[in-house]
């Protein structure tokens, strides 16, 4: 159960972090926009954790990366939830409530959307439970997760491509 929950959470969160957000920033600012986003997101994953090492507190080092990632991921995380809803052809009722259960201002949006759309419980023990009343994920839910993620990728790729083609067309005229 926990492995399935983690896999579903990972797909949902990484749909945003590794695809929707970088493409979003690419569409707005080209390759530099995507690179800045990926740097902030990767730096947050590497340095954004609190803790001690070698007898020193390194919290200060990761705070700027965590805040940069929070700011740059704010809109894309919500777009990812919208894309998942479009992929399922329905809005996940109570999404905002579920999204706010995680400590992150952003990761709860795609993970909460996936939990509600699948009807499953996703939890990080001692930290949060999304759709706490939901059932444990099954093998079929893993297939459904992949389908929803794939549809969301196709929808976002199509939207981004249309925006880029329209922007290039405007510049050529």
PDB file of C-alpha atoms in Angstrom:
ATOM      1  CA  UNK A   1       0.000   0.000   0.000  1.00  0.00           C
ATOM      2  CA  UNK A   2       2.697   2.499   0.974  1.00  0.00           C
ATOM      3  CA  UNK A   3       4.747   1.769  -2.145  1.00  0.00           C
ATOM      4  CA  UNK A   4       1.691   2.373  -4.329  1.00  0.00           C
ATOM      5  CA  UNK A   5       0.860   5.575  -2.451  1.00  0.00           C
ATOM      6  CA  UNK A   6       4.437   6.799  -2.902  1.00  0.00           C
ATOM      7  CA  UNK A   7       4.450   5.923  -6.608  1.00  0.00           C
ATOM      8  CA  UNK A   8       1.187   7.812  -7.209  1.00  0.00           C
ATOM      9  CA  UNK A   9       2.434  10.816  -5.216  1.00  0.00           C
ATOM     10  CA  UNK A  10       5.720  10.772  -7.110  1.00  0.00           C
ATOM     11  CA  UNK A  11       4.073  10.704 -10.524  1.00  0.00           C
ATOM     12  CA  UNK A  12       1.717  13.542  -9.591  1.00  0.00           C
ATOM     13  CA  UNK A  13       4.369  15.778  -8.059  1.00  0.00           C
ATOM     14  CA  UNK A  14       6.959  15.067 -10.746  1.00  0.00           C
ATOM     15  CA  UNK A  15       4.404  15.719 -13.474  1.00  0.00           C
ATOM     16  CA  UNK A  16       4.548  19.288 -12.215  1.00  0.00           C
ATOM     17  CA  UNK A  17       8.219  19.561 -11.256  1.00  0.00           C
ATOM     18  CA  UNK A  18       9.684  17.831 -14.298  1.00  0.00           C
ATOM     19  CA  UNK A  19       7.238  18.632 -17.066  1.00  0.00           C
ATOM     20  CA  UNK A  20       4.461  21.186 -16.546  1.00  0.00           C
ATOM     21  CA  UNK A  21       6.537  23.816 -14.737  1.00  0.00           C
ATOM     22  CA  UNK A  22       9.637  23.679 -16.981  1.00  0.00           C
ATOM     23  CA  UNK A  23       7.471  23.856 -20.110  1.00  0.00           C
ATOM     24  CA  UNK A  24       5.448  26.703 -18.557  1.00  0.00           C
ATOM     25  CA  UNK A  25       8.613  28.733 -17.934  1.00  0.00           C
ATOM     26  CA  UNK A  26       9.978  27.770 -21.371  1.00  0.00           C
ATOM     27  CA  UNK A  27       6.841  29.094 -23.074  1.00  0.00           C
ATOM     28  CA  UNK A  28       7.144  32.378 -21.180  1.00  0.00           C
ATOM     29  CA  UNK A  29      10.911  32.965 -21.277  1.00  0.00           C
ATOM     30  CA  UNK A  30      12.452  30.359 -23.562  1.00  0.00           C
ATOM     31  CA  UNK A  31      15.339  28.135 -22.567  1.00  0.00           C
ATOM     32  CA  UNK A  32      16.596  30.559 -19.857  1.00  0.00           C
ATOM     33  CA  UNK A  33      13.180  30.404 -18.158  1.00  0.00           C
ATOM     34  CA  UNK A  34      13.156  26.608 -18.143  1.00  0.00           C
ATOM     35  CA  UNK A  35      16.766  26.476 -16.938  1.00  0.00           C
ATOM     36  CA  UNK A  36      16.143  28.884 -14.056  1.00  0.00           C
ATOM     37  CA  UNK A  37      13.116  26.871 -12.967  1.00  0.00           C
ATOM     38  CA  UNK A  38      14.980  23.552 -13.150  1.00  0.00           C
ATOM     39  CA  UNK A  39      17.905  25.033 -11.207  1.00  0.00           C
ATOM     40  CA  UNK A  40      15.600  26.302  -8.436  1.00  0.00           C
ATOM     41  CA  UNK A  41      13.680  23.022  -8.272  1.00  0.00           C
ATOM     42  CA  UNK A  42      16.813  20.869  -8.242  1.00  0.00           C
ATOM     43  CA  UNK A  43      18.561  23.127  -5.723  1.00  0.00           C
ATOM     44  CA  UNK A  44      15.518  22.866  -3.454  1.00  0.00           C
ATOM     45  CA  UNK A  45      15.674  19.074  -3.658  1.00  0.00           C
ATOM     46  CA  UNK A  46      19.383  19.142  -2.826  1.00  0.00           C
ATOM     47  CA  UNK A  47      19.628  21.959  -0.297  1.00  0.00           C
ATOM     48  CA  UNK A  48      16.095  22.779   0.801  1.00  0.00           C
ATOM     49  CA  UNK A  49      16.035  20.404   3.756  1.00  0.00           C
ATOM     50  CA  UNK A  50      16.650  21.482   7.312  1.00  0.00           C
ATOM     51  CA  UNK A  51      19.318  19.772   9.279  1.00  0.00           C
ATOM     52  CA  UNK A  52      22.711  19.591  10.796  1.00  0.00           C
ATOM     53  CA  UNK A  53      25.866  18.284   9.239  1.00  0.00           C
ATOM     54  CA  UNK A  54      29.308  18.422  10.696  1.00  0.00           C
ATOM     55  CA  UNK A  55      27.951  20.149  13.805  1.00  0.00           C
ATOM     56  CA  UNK A  56      26.616  23.114  11.797  1.00  0.00           C
ATOM     57  CA  UNK A  57      23.042  24.115  11.052  1.00  0.00           C
ATOM     58  CA  UNK A  58      22.610  24.379   7.257  1.00  0.00           C
ATOM     59  CA  UNK A  59      18.979  25.546   7.306  1.00  0.00           C
ATOM     60  CA  UNK A  60      19.943  29.023   6.092  1.00  0.00           C
ATOM     61  CA  UNK A  61      21.575  27.547   2.984  1.00  0.00           C
ATOM     62  CA  UNK A  62      18.427  25.877   1.709  1.00  0.00           C
ATOM     63  CA  UNK A  63      15.873  28.568   2.537  1.00  0.00           C
ATOM     64  CA  UNK A  64      16.454  30.656  -0.585  1.00  0.00           C
ATOM     65  CA  UNK A  65      16.181  27.623  -2.868  1.00  0.00           C
ATOM     66  CA  UNK A  66      13.003  26.457  -1.161  1.00  0.00           C
ATOM     67  CA  UNK A  67      11.389  29.898  -1.491  1.00  0.00           C
ATOM     68  CA  UNK A  68      12.443  30.275  -5.132  1.00  0.00           C
ATOM     69  CA  UNK A  69      10.965  26.863  -5.922  1.00  0.00           C
ATOM     70  CA  UNK A  70       7.753  27.747  -4.050  1.00  0.00           C
ATOM     71  CA  UNK A  71       7.326  30.958  -6.046  1.00  0.00           C
ATOM     72  CA  UNK A  72       8.204  29.461  -9.429  1.00  0.00           C
ATOM     73  CA  UNK A  73       6.008  26.385  -8.895  1.00  0.00           C
ATOM     74  CA  UNK A  74       2.923  28.195  -7.581  1.00  0.00           C
ATOM     75  CA  UNK A  75       0.989  28.591 -10.837  1.00  0.00           C
ATOM     76  CA  UNK A  76       2.306  25.447 -12.586  1.00  0.00           C
ATOM     77  CA  UNK A  77       1.238  23.251  -9.634  1.00  0.00           C
ATOM     78  CA  UNK A  78      -2.314  24.500  -9.982  1.00  0.00           C
ATOM     79  CA  UNK A  79      -2.145  24.059 -13.756  1.00  0.00           C
ATOM     80  CA  UNK A  80      -1.042  20.469 -13.190  1.00  0.00           C
ATOM     81  CA  UNK A  81      -4.134  19.852 -11.054  1.00  0.00           C
ATOM     82  CA  UNK A  82      -6.271  21.377 -13.810  1.00  0.00           C
ATOM     83  CA  UNK A  83      -4.589  19.181 -16.436  1.00  0.00           C
ATOM     84  CA  UNK A  84      -5.261  16.083 -14.340  1.00  0.00           C
ATOM     85  CA  UNK A  85      -8.898  17.115 -13.981  1.00  0.00           C
ATOM     86  CA  UNK A  86      -9.134  17.583 -17.748  1.00  0.00           C
ATOM     87  CA  UNK A  87      -7.533  14.165 -18.238  1.00  0.00           C
ATOM     88  CA  UNK A  88     -10.228  12.634 -16.022  1.00  0.00           C
ATOM     89  CA  UNK A  89     -13.037  14.813 -17.454  1.00  0.00           C
ATOM     90  CA  UNK A  90     -14.114  15.918 -13.985  1.00  0.00           C
ATOM     91  CA  UNK A  91     -13.088  18.347 -11.279  1.00  0.00           C
ATOM     92  CA  UNK A  92     -11.930  16.758  -7.998  1.00  0.00           C
ATOM     93  CA  UNK A  93     -14.332  18.131  -5.380  1.00  0.00           C
ATOM     94  CA  UNK A  94     -12.579  19.452  -2.280  1.00  0.00           C
ATOM     95  CA  UNK A  95      -9.217  19.860  -4.001  1.00  0.00           C
ATOM     96  CA  UNK A  96      -8.265  23.140  -2.293  1.00  0.00           C
ATOM     97  CA  UNK A  97      -8.928  21.628   1.137  1.00  0.00           C
ATOM     98  CA  UNK A  98      -6.808  18.564   0.342  1.00  0.00           C
ATOM     99  CA  UNK A  99      -4.010  20.593  -1.260  1.00  0.00           C
ATOM    100  CA  UNK A 100      -3.539  22.589   1.936  1.00  0.00           C
ATOM    101  CA  UNK A 101      -2.928  19.452   4.017  1.00  0.00           C
ATOM    102  CA  UNK A 102       0.688  19.175   2.840  1.00  0.00           C
ATOM    103  CA  UNK A 103       3.451  21.388   4.241  1.00  0.00           C
ATOM    104  CA  UNK A 104       4.315  22.505   0.696  1.00  0.00           C
ATOM    105  CA  UNK A 105       2.259  25.319  -0.845  1.00  0.00           C
ATOM    106  CA  UNK A 106       2.394  23.487  -4.188  1.00  0.00           C
ATOM    107  CA  UNK A 107       2.849  19.711  -4.038  1.00  0.00           C
ATOM    108  CA  UNK A 108      -0.597  19.154  -2.543  1.00  0.00           C
ATOM    109  CA  UNK A 109      -2.317  20.393  -5.702  1.00  0.00           C
ATOM    110  CA  UNK A 110      -1.255  17.647  -8.124  1.00  0.00           C
ATOM    111  CA  UNK A 111      -1.100  14.969  -5.398  1.00  0.00           C
ATOM    112  CA  UNK A 112      -4.491  15.967  -3.982  1.00  0.00           C
ATOM    113  CA  UNK A 113      -6.007  16.001  -7.453  1.00  0.00           C
ATOM    114  CA  UNK A 114      -4.698  12.508  -8.135  1.00  0.00           C
ATOM    115  CA  UNK A 115      -5.901  11.181  -4.763  1.00  0.00           C
ATOM    116  CA  UNK A 116      -9.394  12.560  -5.278  1.00  0.00           C
ATOM    117  CA  UNK A 117      -9.668  11.542  -8.933  1.00  0.00           C
ATOM    118  CA  UNK A 118      -8.633   7.977  -8.117  1.00  0.00           C
ATOM    119  CA  UNK A 119     -10.590   7.842  -4.859  1.00  0.00           C
ATOM    120  CA  UNK A 120      -7.513   6.679  -2.946  1.00  0.00           C
ATOM    121  CA  UNK A 121      -5.739   7.737   0.209  1.00  0.00           C
ATOM    122  CA  UNK A 122      -2.227   9.115  -0.203  1.00  0.00           C
ATOM    123  CA  UNK A 123      -0.226   9.692   2.952  1.00  0.00           C
ATOM    124  CA  UNK A 124       3.215  10.517   4.223  1.00  0.00           C
ATOM    125  CA  UNK A 125       3.139   8.997   7.720  1.00  0.00           C
ATOM    126  CA  UNK A 126       3.256  11.617  10.436  1.00  0.00           C
ATOM    127  CA  UNK A 127       3.053  14.484   7.939  1.00  0.00           C
ATOM    128  CA  UNK A 128      -0.206  14.421   5.933  1.00  0.00           C
ATOM    129  CA  UNK A 129      -2.995  12.288   4.547  1.00  0.00           C
ATOM    130  CA  UNK A 130      -4.710  13.309   1.311  1.00  0.00           C
ATOM    131  CA  UNK A 131      -8.253  12.037   0.805  1.00  0.00           C
ATOM    132  CA  UNK A 132      -7.924  10.320   4.186  1.00  0.00           C
ATOM    133  CA  UNK A 133     -11.303   8.599   3.729  1.00  0.00           C
ATOM    134  CA  UNK A 134     -10.190   7.060   0.433  1.00  0.00           C
ATOM    135  CA  UNK A 135      -9.373   3.408  -0.084  1.00  0.00           C
ATOM    136  CA  UNK A 136      -5.897   1.930  -0.376  1.00  0.00           C
ATOM    137  CA  UNK A 137      -4.509   2.092  -3.922  1.00  0.00           C
ATOM    138  CA  UNK A 138      -4.752  -1.084  -5.985  1.00  0.00           C
ATOM    139  CA  UNK A 139      -2.810  -2.342  -9.004  1.00  0.00           C
ATOM    140  CA  UNK A 140      -5.589  -0.955 -11.210  1.00  0.00           C
ATOM    141  CA  UNK A 141      -5.021   2.475  -9.672  1.00  0.00           C
ATOM    142  CA  UNK A 142      -1.410   2.353 -10.798  1.00  0.00           C
ATOM    143  CA  UNK A 143      -2.587   1.870 -14.385  1.00  0.00           C
ATOM    144  CA  UNK A 144      -5.136   4.678 -14.021  1.00  0.00           C
ATOM    145  CA  UNK A 145      -2.427   6.963 -12.588  1.00  0.00           C
ATOM    146  CA  UNK A 146      -0.247   6.364 -15.629  1.00  0.00           C
ATOM    147  CA  UNK A 147      -3.202   7.014 -17.961  1.00  0.00           C
ATOM    148  CA  UNK A 148      -4.139  10.289 -16.279  1.00  0.00           C
ATOM    149  CA  UNK A 149      -0.509  11.403 -16.242  1.00  0.00           C
ATOM    150  CA  UNK A 150      -0.099  10.528 -19.913  1.00  0.00           C
ATOM    151  CA  UNK A 151      -3.240  12.405 -20.910  1.00  0.00           C
ATOM    152  CA  UNK A 152      -2.141  15.432 -18.880  1.00  0.00           C
ATOM    153  CA  UNK A 153       1.259  15.390 -20.637  1.00  0.00           C
ATOM    154  CA  UNK A 154      -0.399  15.267 -24.061  1.00  0.00           C
ATOM    155  CA  UNK A 155      -2.807  18.074 -23.192  1.00  0.00           C
ATOM    156  CA  UNK A 156      -0.022  20.307 -21.847  1.00  0.00           C
ATOM    157  CA  UNK A 157       2.264  19.575 -24.809  1.00  0.00           C
ATOM    158  CA  UNK A 158      -0.543  20.513 -27.192  1.00  0.00           C
ATOM    159  CA  UNK A 159      -1.373  23.732 -25.313  1.00  0.00           C
ATOM    160  CA  UNK A 160       2.274  24.791 -25.053  1.00  0.00           C
ATOM    161  CA  UNK A 161       2.874  24.011 -28.725  1.00  0.00           C
ATOM    162  CA  UNK A 162      -0.124  26.090 -29.770  1.00  0.00           C
ATOM    163  CA  UNK A 163       1.070  29.052 -27.695  1.00  0.00           C
ATOM    164  CA  UNK A 164       4.580  28.807 -29.132  1.00  0.00           C
ATOM    165  CA  UNK A 165       3.304  28.512 -32.721  1.00  0.00           C
ATOM    166  CA  UNK A 166       0.972  31.465 -32.175  1.00  0.00           C
ATOM    167  CA  UNK A 167       3.791  33.553 -30.668  1.00  0.00           C
ATOM    168  CA  UNK A 168       6.159  32.723 -33.542  1.00  0.00           C
ATOM    169  CA  UNK A 169       3.395  33.506 -36.052  1.00  0.00           C
ATOM    170  CA  UNK A 170       2.814  36.891 -34.455  1.00  0.00           C
ATOM    171  CA  UNK A 171       6.547  37.736 -34.661  1.00  0.00           C
ATOM    172  CA  UNK A 172       6.737  36.754 -38.339  1.00  0.00           C
ATOM    173  CA  UNK A 173       3.871  38.958 -39.409  1.00  0.00           C
TER     174      UNK A 173
END
